């Protein structure tokens, strides 16, 4: 079984239209939908915005469904000229840009429980995501580090901090939390995001304009991934 998590309804609802034999179940605050997509068993959920909501959803999905892997799909802000609007970014590693224990000597982003800053995505999952994106996604496909934090990044100052500190190519608010949850539980995971904005002063306008198109682009890759992936 493949687990698919999106932060917002718009990032999951199209996927649900392709599912058959759907069975819904609400656990705590999260609605899970299990079903078949192209004959493959998947379970999808909308986790809500931010790292805590994402971790609650991922951990609950792991305990309730024991998925072979979890994919976080959705939209993101671009931190690199290489990633333009509606291009697809696939994580090779993820970092929590707002994890900061530097006053006690830790490097920025250090997750003390894991003893690492950069959380490595599962290589096989990332490679199949890339293959699926190259075939299904409308724009370019870029692999790199995705930075997550509990902030909608919409200023060049914040953007520059994340790029200069972590060398990330995209930013969002859930991926690295799902990564930490899965990494801790030993569940293979991947994160793919379609770019909705450039995380700068006009991000709020671009996000509003391109959210639907970017969410749909990400969904096309997910459908392709489900058809290709085998554990
Ligand atoms: N109420 C708004 C909240 C969106 S927050 C809504 O429902 O549309 C932005 C969401 O898109 C988060 O899930 C985040 O992962 C992603 N995202 C897109 N661009 C982002 C950016 N520039 N900075 C941080 N997150 C971004």
PDB file of C-alpha atoms and ligand atoms in Angstrom:
ATOM      1  CA  UNK A   1       0.000   0.000   0.000  1.00  0.00           C
ATOM      2  CA  UNK A   2       1.174   3.524  -0.894  1.00  0.00           C
ATOM      3  CA  UNK A   3       0.326   6.426   1.436  1.00  0.00           C
ATOM      4  CA  UNK A   4      -0.285   9.864  -0.099  1.00  0.00           C
ATOM      5  CA  UNK A   5      -0.449  12.994   2.075  1.00  0.00           C
ATOM      6  CA  UNK A   6      -1.334  16.519   0.940  1.00  0.00           C
ATOM      7  CA  UNK A   7      -1.690  19.530   3.209  1.00  0.00           C
ATOM      8  CA  UNK A   8      -4.825  20.904   1.536  1.00  0.00           C
ATOM      9  CA  UNK A   9      -7.975  19.458  -0.025  1.00  0.00           C
ATOM     10  CA  UNK A  10      -6.986  20.915  -3.407  1.00  0.00           C
ATOM     11  CA  UNK A  11      -3.824  18.747  -3.332  1.00  0.00           C
ATOM     12  CA  UNK A  12      -5.711  15.479  -2.780  1.00  0.00           C
ATOM     13  CA  UNK A  13      -9.244  15.899  -4.211  1.00  0.00           C
ATOM     14  CA  UNK A  14      -8.254  15.232  -7.859  1.00  0.00           C
ATOM     15  CA  UNK A  15      -6.431  12.056  -6.785  1.00  0.00           C
ATOM     16  CA  UNK A  16      -9.568  10.836  -5.009  1.00  0.00           C
ATOM     17  CA  UNK A  17     -11.536  11.126  -8.262  1.00  0.00           C
ATOM     18  CA  UNK A  18      -9.269   8.469  -9.781  1.00  0.00           C
ATOM     19  CA  UNK A  19      -9.729   6.046  -6.853  1.00  0.00           C
ATOM     20  CA  UNK A  20     -12.139   3.090  -6.826  1.00  0.00           C
ATOM     21  CA  UNK A  21     -13.646   1.009  -4.000  1.00  0.00           C
ATOM     22  CA  UNK A  22     -13.031   3.908  -1.624  1.00  0.00           C
ATOM     23  CA  UNK A  23     -13.359   3.378   2.132  1.00  0.00           C
ATOM     24  CA  UNK A  24     -13.274   6.463   4.371  1.00  0.00           C
ATOM     25  CA  UNK A  25     -12.166   6.440   8.004  1.00  0.00           C
ATOM     26  CA  UNK A  26     -11.605   9.387  10.341  1.00  0.00           C
ATOM     27  CA  UNK A  27      -8.975   8.884  13.030  1.00  0.00           C
ATOM     28  CA  UNK A  28      -8.633  11.807  15.429  1.00  0.00           C
ATOM     29  CA  UNK A  29      -8.624  14.920  13.268  1.00  0.00           C
ATOM     30  CA  UNK A  30      -7.654  13.174  10.026  1.00  0.00           C
ATOM     31  CA  UNK A  31      -9.925  11.712   7.303  1.00  0.00           C
ATOM     32  CA  UNK A  32      -8.250   8.809   5.494  1.00  0.00           C
ATOM     33  CA  UNK A  33      -9.501   7.425   2.176  1.00  0.00           C
ATOM     34  CA  UNK A  34      -8.304   3.947   1.224  1.00  0.00           C
ATOM     35  CA  UNK A  35      -8.963   2.574  -2.250  1.00  0.00           C
ATOM     36  CA  UNK A  36      -7.606   1.364  -5.566  1.00  0.00           C
ATOM     37  CA  UNK A  37      -5.854   3.477  -8.153  1.00  0.00           C
ATOM     38  CA  UNK A  38      -5.116   1.559 -11.335  1.00  0.00           C
ATOM     39  CA  UNK A  39      -5.604  -1.604  -9.291  1.00  0.00           C
ATOM     40  CA  UNK A  40      -2.953  -0.544  -6.729  1.00  0.00           C
ATOM     41  CA  UNK A  41      -3.928  -0.062  -3.069  1.00  0.00           C
ATOM     42  CA  UNK A  42      -3.410   3.493  -1.790  1.00  0.00           C
ATOM     43  CA  UNK A  43      -4.493   5.489   1.233  1.00  0.00           C
ATOM     44  CA  UNK A  44      -4.784   9.268   0.902  1.00  0.00           C
ATOM     45  CA  UNK A  45      -5.214  11.991   3.516  1.00  0.00           C
ATOM     46  CA  UNK A  46      -5.338  15.770   3.852  1.00  0.00           C
ATOM     47  CA  UNK A  47      -3.141  16.606   6.852  1.00  0.00           C
ATOM     48  CA  UNK A  48      -3.682  20.341   7.171  1.00  0.00           C
ATOM     49  CA  UNK A  49      -1.120  23.145   7.134  1.00  0.00           C
ATOM     50  CA  UNK A  50       2.185  22.992   8.970  1.00  0.00           C
ATOM     51  CA  UNK A  51       4.677  20.572  10.512  1.00  0.00           C
ATOM     52  CA  UNK A  52       2.663  19.430  13.544  1.00  0.00           C
ATOM     53  CA  UNK A  53      -0.448  18.628  11.493  1.00  0.00           C
ATOM     54  CA  UNK A  54       1.716  16.818   8.951  1.00  0.00           C
ATOM     55  CA  UNK A  55       3.420  14.679  11.608  1.00  0.00           C
ATOM     56  CA  UNK A  56       0.122  13.784  13.275  1.00  0.00           C
ATOM     57  CA  UNK A  57      -1.209  12.605   9.911  1.00  0.00           C
ATOM     58  CA  UNK A  58       1.915  10.680   8.909  1.00  0.00           C
ATOM     59  CA  UNK A  59       2.279   8.878  12.253  1.00  0.00           C
ATOM     60  CA  UNK A  60      -1.430   7.991  12.327  1.00  0.00           C
ATOM     61  CA  UNK A  61      -1.259   6.718   8.731  1.00  0.00           C
ATOM     62  CA  UNK A  62       1.759   4.549   9.596  1.00  0.00           C
ATOM     63  CA  UNK A  63       0.079   3.030  12.663  1.00  0.00           C
ATOM     64  CA  UNK A  64      -3.325   2.528  11.063  1.00  0.00           C
ATOM     65  CA  UNK A  65      -2.349   1.390   7.538  1.00  0.00           C
ATOM     66  CA  UNK A  66       1.339   0.293   7.617  1.00  0.00           C
ATOM     67  CA  UNK A  67       2.018   1.716   4.111  1.00  0.00           C
ATOM     68  CA  UNK A  68       5.049   0.461   2.156  1.00  0.00           C
ATOM     69  CA  UNK A  69       5.941   4.105   1.559  1.00  0.00           C
ATOM     70  CA  UNK A  70       4.497   7.579   2.080  1.00  0.00           C
ATOM     71  CA  UNK A  71       4.577  10.362  -0.511  1.00  0.00           C
ATOM     72  CA  UNK A  72       3.946  13.992   0.416  1.00  0.00           C
ATOM     73  CA  UNK A  73       2.521  15.843  -2.565  1.00  0.00           C
ATOM     74  CA  UNK A  74       1.514  19.445  -3.023  1.00  0.00           C
ATOM     75  CA  UNK A  75       2.738  22.906  -3.916  1.00  0.00           C
ATOM     76  CA  UNK A  76       5.774  24.894  -2.826  1.00  0.00           C
ATOM     77  CA  UNK A  77       7.626  28.151  -3.173  1.00  0.00           C
ATOM     78  CA  UNK A  78      10.686  28.163  -5.390  1.00  0.00           C
ATOM     79  CA  UNK A  79      14.066  29.205  -3.959  1.00  0.00           C
ATOM     80  CA  UNK A  80      15.975  28.671  -7.185  1.00  0.00           C
ATOM     81  CA  UNK A  81      15.923  30.050 -10.733  1.00  0.00           C
ATOM     82  CA  UNK A  82      16.045  26.421 -11.835  1.00  0.00           C
ATOM     83  CA  UNK A  83      12.504  25.848 -10.522  1.00  0.00           C
ATOM     84  CA  UNK A  84       9.828  27.975 -12.150  1.00  0.00           C
ATOM     85  CA  UNK A  85       6.040  28.154 -11.746  1.00  0.00           C
ATOM     86  CA  UNK A  86       4.420  24.710 -12.177  1.00  0.00           C
ATOM     87  CA  UNK A  87       7.811  22.982 -12.449  1.00  0.00           C
ATOM     88  CA  UNK A  88       8.165  19.883 -10.251  1.00  0.00           C
ATOM     89  CA  UNK A  89      10.672  19.612  -7.403  1.00  0.00           C
ATOM     90  CA  UNK A  90      11.531  16.192  -5.970  1.00  0.00           C
ATOM     91  CA  UNK A  91      13.361  15.993  -2.632  1.00  0.00           C
ATOM     92  CA  UNK A  92      16.615  14.110  -2.289  1.00  0.00           C
ATOM     93  CA  UNK A  93      16.908  15.532   1.223  1.00  0.00           C
ATOM     94  CA  UNK A  94      14.705  17.696   3.447  1.00  0.00           C
ATOM     95  CA  UNK A  95      15.476  20.181   6.211  1.00  0.00           C
ATOM     96  CA  UNK A  96      13.444  22.044   8.838  1.00  0.00           C
ATOM     97  CA  UNK A  97      14.584  25.628   8.287  1.00  0.00           C
ATOM     98  CA  UNK A  98      12.943  26.858  11.513  1.00  0.00           C
ATOM     99  CA  UNK A  99      14.607  24.270  13.791  1.00  0.00           C
ATOM    100  CA  UNK A 100      17.164  26.436  15.600  1.00  0.00           C
ATOM    101  CA  UNK A 101      19.184  25.424  18.685  1.00  0.00           C
ATOM    102  CA  UNK A 102      22.206  27.409  17.495  1.00  0.00           C
ATOM    103  CA  UNK A 103      22.493  29.336  20.836  1.00  0.00           C
ATOM    104  CA  UNK A 104      23.453  25.979  22.418  1.00  0.00           C
ATOM    105  CA  UNK A 105      25.954  25.195  19.693  1.00  0.00           C
ATOM    106  CA  UNK A 106      23.909  23.067  17.288  1.00  0.00           C
ATOM    107  CA  UNK A 107      24.158  23.788  13.549  1.00  0.00           C
ATOM    108  CA  UNK A 108      20.993  25.396  12.048  1.00  0.00           C
ATOM    109  CA  UNK A 109      18.313  22.784  11.353  1.00  0.00           C
ATOM    110  CA  UNK A 110      19.838  20.092  13.593  1.00  0.00           C
ATOM    111  CA  UNK A 111      17.178  17.566  14.634  1.00  0.00           C
ATOM    112  CA  UNK A 112      18.652  16.430  17.968  1.00  0.00           C
ATOM    113  CA  UNK A 113      16.527  13.268  18.166  1.00  0.00           C
ATOM    114  CA  UNK A 114      17.992  12.057  14.861  1.00  0.00           C
ATOM    115  CA  UNK A 115      21.396  13.751  15.122  1.00  0.00           C
ATOM    116  CA  UNK A 116      21.120  15.039  11.553  1.00  0.00           C
ATOM    117  CA  UNK A 117      20.195  18.256   9.718  1.00  0.00           C
ATOM    118  CA  UNK A 118      19.348  16.872   6.274  1.00  0.00           C
ATOM    119  CA  UNK A 119      16.820  14.018   6.237  1.00  0.00           C
ATOM    120  CA  UNK A 120      17.484  11.732   3.237  1.00  0.00           C
ATOM    121  CA  UNK A 121      14.431  10.718   1.199  1.00  0.00           C
ATOM    122  CA  UNK A 122      14.270   7.076   0.110  1.00  0.00           C
ATOM    123  CA  UNK A 123      16.409   6.827  -3.034  1.00  0.00           C
ATOM    124  CA  UNK A 124      14.152   4.358  -4.838  1.00  0.00           C
ATOM    125  CA  UNK A 125      11.023   6.399  -4.074  1.00  0.00           C
ATOM    126  CA  UNK A 126      12.738   9.591  -5.263  1.00  0.00           C
ATOM    127  CA  UNK A 127      13.909   7.905  -8.448  1.00  0.00           C
ATOM    128  CA  UNK A 128      10.426   6.555  -9.313  1.00  0.00           C
ATOM    129  CA  UNK A 129       8.914   9.965  -8.501  1.00  0.00           C
ATOM    130  CA  UNK A 130      11.386  11.553 -10.933  1.00  0.00           C
ATOM    131  CA  UNK A 131      10.565   8.995 -13.640  1.00  0.00           C
ATOM    132  CA  UNK A 132       6.830   9.627 -13.166  1.00  0.00           C
ATOM    133  CA  UNK A 133       7.284  13.406 -13.163  1.00  0.00           C
ATOM    134  CA  UNK A 134       9.377  13.346 -16.338  1.00  0.00           C
ATOM    135  CA  UNK A 135       6.516  11.514 -18.082  1.00  0.00           C
ATOM    136  CA  UNK A 136       3.493  13.216 -16.497  1.00  0.00           C
ATOM    137  CA  UNK A 137       4.391  16.666 -15.192  1.00  0.00           C
ATOM    138  CA  UNK A 138       3.916  19.683 -17.486  1.00  0.00           C
ATOM    139  CA  UNK A 139       7.131  21.548 -16.646  1.00  0.00           C
ATOM    140  CA  UNK A 140      10.756  20.869 -15.734  1.00  0.00           C
ATOM    141  CA  UNK A 141      11.681  18.300 -13.051  1.00  0.00           C
ATOM    142  CA  UNK A 142      14.363  19.282 -10.563  1.00  0.00           C
ATOM    143  CA  UNK A 143      15.771  17.179  -7.726  1.00  0.00           C
ATOM    144  CA  UNK A 144      17.194  18.895  -4.663  1.00  0.00           C
ATOM    145  CA  UNK A 145      16.751  19.843  -1.035  1.00  0.00           C
ATOM    146  CA  UNK A 146      13.323  20.971   0.134  1.00  0.00           C
ATOM    147  CA  UNK A 147      13.113  23.179   3.252  1.00  0.00           C
ATOM    148  CA  UNK A 148      10.026  23.048   5.472  1.00  0.00           C
ATOM    149  CA  UNK A 149       8.991  25.388   8.257  1.00  0.00           C
ATOM    150  CA  UNK A 150       5.923  26.802   9.957  1.00  0.00           C
ATOM    151  CA  UNK A 151       6.022  29.968   7.869  1.00  0.00           C
ATOM    152  CA  UNK A 152       4.642  30.968   4.480  1.00  0.00           C
ATOM    153  CA  UNK A 153       7.863  32.353   2.960  1.00  0.00           C
ATOM    154  CA  UNK A 154       7.102  35.608   1.141  1.00  0.00           C
ATOM    155  CA  UNK A 155      10.118  37.883   1.479  1.00  0.00           C
ATOM    156  CA  UNK A 156      13.570  37.998  -0.075  1.00  0.00           C
ATOM    157  CA  UNK A 157      15.112  38.238   3.405  1.00  0.00           C
ATOM    158  CA  UNK A 158      13.581  34.944   4.551  1.00  0.00           C
ATOM    159  CA  UNK A 159      14.214  33.377   1.154  1.00  0.00           C
ATOM    160  CA  UNK A 160      17.887  34.422   1.226  1.00  0.00           C
ATOM    161  CA  UNK A 161      18.284  33.058   4.779  1.00  0.00           C
ATOM    162  CA  UNK A 162      16.989  29.635   3.748  1.00  0.00           C
ATOM    163  CA  UNK A 163      19.071  29.508   0.558  1.00  0.00           C
ATOM    164  CA  UNK A 164      22.278  30.756   2.209  1.00  0.00           C
ATOM    165  CA  UNK A 165      21.875  28.548   5.307  1.00  0.00           C
ATOM    166  CA  UNK A 166      20.546  25.336   3.753  1.00  0.00           C
ATOM    167  CA  UNK A 167      21.049  25.573  -0.031  1.00  0.00           C
ATOM    168  CA  UNK A 168      17.458  24.426  -0.561  1.00  0.00           C
ATOM    169  CA  UNK A 169      15.677  24.775  -3.916  1.00  0.00           C
ATOM    170  CA  UNK A 170      12.077  24.963  -2.621  1.00  0.00           C
ATOM    171  CA  UNK A 171      10.211  25.762   0.588  1.00  0.00           C
ATOM    172  CA  UNK A 172       6.935  24.566   2.032  1.00  0.00           C
ATOM    173  CA  UNK A 173       5.406  23.712   5.415  1.00  0.00           C
ATOM    174  CA  UNK A 174       5.004  19.921   5.770  1.00  0.00           C
ATOM    175  CA  UNK A 175       7.546  17.819   3.866  1.00  0.00           C
ATOM    176  CA  UNK A 176      10.395  17.702   6.382  1.00  0.00           C
ATOM    177  CA  UNK A 177       7.961  16.901   9.220  1.00  0.00           C
ATOM    178  CA  UNK A 178       6.607  13.922   7.275  1.00  0.00           C
ATOM    179  CA  UNK A 179      10.221  13.045   6.486  1.00  0.00           C
ATOM    180  CA  UNK A 180      11.212  13.059  10.176  1.00  0.00           C
ATOM    181  CA  UNK A 181       8.165  10.968  11.102  1.00  0.00           C
ATOM    182  CA  UNK A 182       8.795   8.355   8.391  1.00  0.00           C
ATOM    183  CA  UNK A 183      12.578   8.321   8.907  1.00  0.00           C
ATOM    184  CA  UNK A 184      12.036   7.709  12.646  1.00  0.00           C
ATOM    185  CA  UNK A 185       9.539   4.914  11.880  1.00  0.00           C
ATOM    186  CA  UNK A 186      11.704   3.328   9.153  1.00  0.00           C
ATOM    187  CA  UNK A 187       9.057   3.928   6.464  1.00  0.00           C
ATOM    188  CA  UNK A 188      10.380   4.846   2.981  1.00  0.00           C
ATOM    189  CA  UNK A 189       9.155   8.287   1.929  1.00  0.00           C
ATOM    190  CA  UNK A 190       9.353  10.870  -0.803  1.00  0.00           C
ATOM    191  CA  UNK A 191       8.284  14.478  -1.268  1.00  0.00           C
ATOM    192  CA  UNK A 192       7.265  16.044  -4.561  1.00  0.00           C
ATOM    193  CA  UNK A 193       6.018  19.567  -4.945  1.00  0.00           C
ATOM    194  CA  UNK A 194       4.884  21.668  -7.905  1.00  0.00           C
ATOM    195  CA  UNK A 195       5.927  25.308  -7.726  1.00  0.00           C
ATOM    196  CA  UNK A 196       3.089  27.782  -7.040  1.00  0.00           C
ATOM    197  CA  UNK A 197       5.174  30.858  -6.269  1.00  0.00           C
ATOM    198  CA  UNK A 198       8.682  32.236  -5.838  1.00  0.00           C
ATOM    199  CA  UNK A 199       8.568  32.737  -2.047  1.00  0.00           C
ATOM    200  CA  UNK A 200       9.203  36.457  -2.530  1.00  0.00           C
ATOM    201  CA  UNK A 201       7.214  39.665  -2.069  1.00  0.00           C
ATOM    202  CA  UNK A 202       4.608  38.659  -4.658  1.00  0.00           C
ATOM    203  CA  UNK A 203       4.296  35.047  -3.431  1.00  0.00           C
ATOM    204  CA  UNK A 204       0.792  35.599  -2.064  1.00  0.00           C
ATOM    205  CA  UNK A 205      -0.462  36.729  -5.492  1.00  0.00           C
ATOM    206  CA  UNK A 206       1.302  34.002  -7.448  1.00  0.00           C
ATOM    207  CA  UNK A 207       0.220  31.345  -4.939  1.00  0.00           C
ATOM    208  CA  UNK A 208      -3.430  32.387  -5.306  1.00  0.00           C
ATOM    209  CA  UNK A 209      -3.171  32.355  -9.107  1.00  0.00           C
ATOM    210  CA  UNK A 210      -1.251  29.098  -9.600  1.00  0.00           C
ATOM    211  CA  UNK A 211      -2.363  26.894  -6.667  1.00  0.00           C
ATOM    212  CA  UNK A 212      -4.970  24.921  -8.657  1.00  0.00           C
ATOM    213  CA  UNK A 213      -2.705  24.389 -11.692  1.00  0.00           C
ATOM    214  CA  UNK A 214       0.307  23.432  -9.569  1.00  0.00           C
ATOM    215  CA  UNK A 215      -1.748  21.062  -7.402  1.00  0.00           C
ATOM    216  CA  UNK A 216      -3.071  19.362 -10.526  1.00  0.00           C
ATOM    217  CA  UNK A 217       0.457  19.035 -11.956  1.00  0.00           C
ATOM    218  CA  UNK A 218       1.608  17.309  -8.763  1.00  0.00           C
ATOM    219  CA  UNK A 219      -1.377  14.953  -8.886  1.00  0.00           C
ATOM    220  CA  UNK A 220      -0.440  13.769 -12.399  1.00  0.00           C
ATOM    221  CA  UNK A 221       2.978  12.736 -11.123  1.00  0.00           C
ATOM    222  CA  UNK A 222       1.421  10.910  -8.183  1.00  0.00           C
ATOM    223  CA  UNK A 223      -0.836   8.886 -10.499  1.00  0.00           C
ATOM    224  CA  UNK A 224       2.200   7.925 -12.553  1.00  0.00           C
ATOM    225  CA  UNK A 225       4.170   7.047  -9.411  1.00  0.00           C
ATOM    226  CA  UNK A 226       1.436   4.715  -8.132  1.00  0.00           C
ATOM    227  CA  UNK A 227       1.452   2.857 -11.460  1.00  0.00           C
ATOM    228  CA  UNK A 228       5.232   2.442 -11.422  1.00  0.00           C
ATOM    229  CA  UNK A 229       6.223   1.900  -7.789  1.00  0.00           C
ATOM    230  CA  UNK A 230       6.760  -1.522  -6.317  1.00  0.00           C
ATOM    231  CA  UNK A 231       8.464  -2.000  -2.965  1.00  0.00           C
TER     232      UNK A 231
HETATM  233  N1  LIG B   1      -5.241  29.021   3.928  1.00  0.00           N
HETATM  234  C1  LIG B   1      -4.221  28.822   2.913  1.00  0.00           C
HETATM  235  C2  LIG B   1      -2.950  28.303   3.570  1.00  0.00           C
HETATM  236  C3  LIG B   1      -1.871  27.955   2.603  1.00  0.00           C
HETATM  237  S1  LIG B   1      -0.256  27.899   3.381  1.00  0.00           S
HETATM  238  C4  LIG B   1      -4.767  27.824   1.874  1.00  0.00           C
HETATM  239  O1  LIG B   1      -5.486  26.908   2.292  1.00  0.00           O
HETATM  240  O2  LIG B   1      -4.436  27.963   0.685  1.00  0.00           O
HETATM  241  C5  LIG B   1       0.716  27.419   1.965  1.00  0.00           C
HETATM  242  C6  LIG B   1       0.653  25.946   1.627  1.00  0.00           C
HETATM  243  O3  LIG B   1       1.303  25.750   0.373  1.00  0.00           O
HETATM  244  C7  LIG B   1       1.379  25.036   2.610  1.00  0.00           C
HETATM  245  O4  LIG B   1       0.768  23.740   2.622  1.00  0.00           O
HETATM  246  C8  LIG B   1       2.814  24.954   2.037  1.00  0.00           C
HETATM  247  O5  LIG B   1       3.343  23.624   2.141  1.00  0.00           O
HETATM  248  C9  LIG B   1       2.693  25.357   0.585  1.00  0.00           C
HETATM  249  N2  LIG B   1       3.483  26.531   0.134  1.00  0.00           N
HETATM  250  C10 LIG B   1       3.379  27.051  -1.121  1.00  0.00           C
HETATM  251  N3  LIG B   1       4.179  28.127  -1.263  1.00  0.00           N
HETATM  252  C11 LIG B   1       4.811  28.311  -0.072  1.00  0.00           C
HETATM  253  C12 LIG B   1       5.745  29.278   0.402  1.00  0.00           C
HETATM  254  N4  LIG B   1       6.171  30.299  -0.363  1.00  0.00           N
HETATM  255  N5  LIG B   1       6.177  29.171   1.679  1.00  0.00           N
HETATM  256  C13 LIG B   1       5.748  28.158   2.466  1.00  0.00           C
HETATM  257  N6  LIG B   1       4.846  27.219   2.074  1.00  0.00           N
HETATM  258  C14 LIG B   1       4.377  27.288   0.811  1.00  0.00           C
END
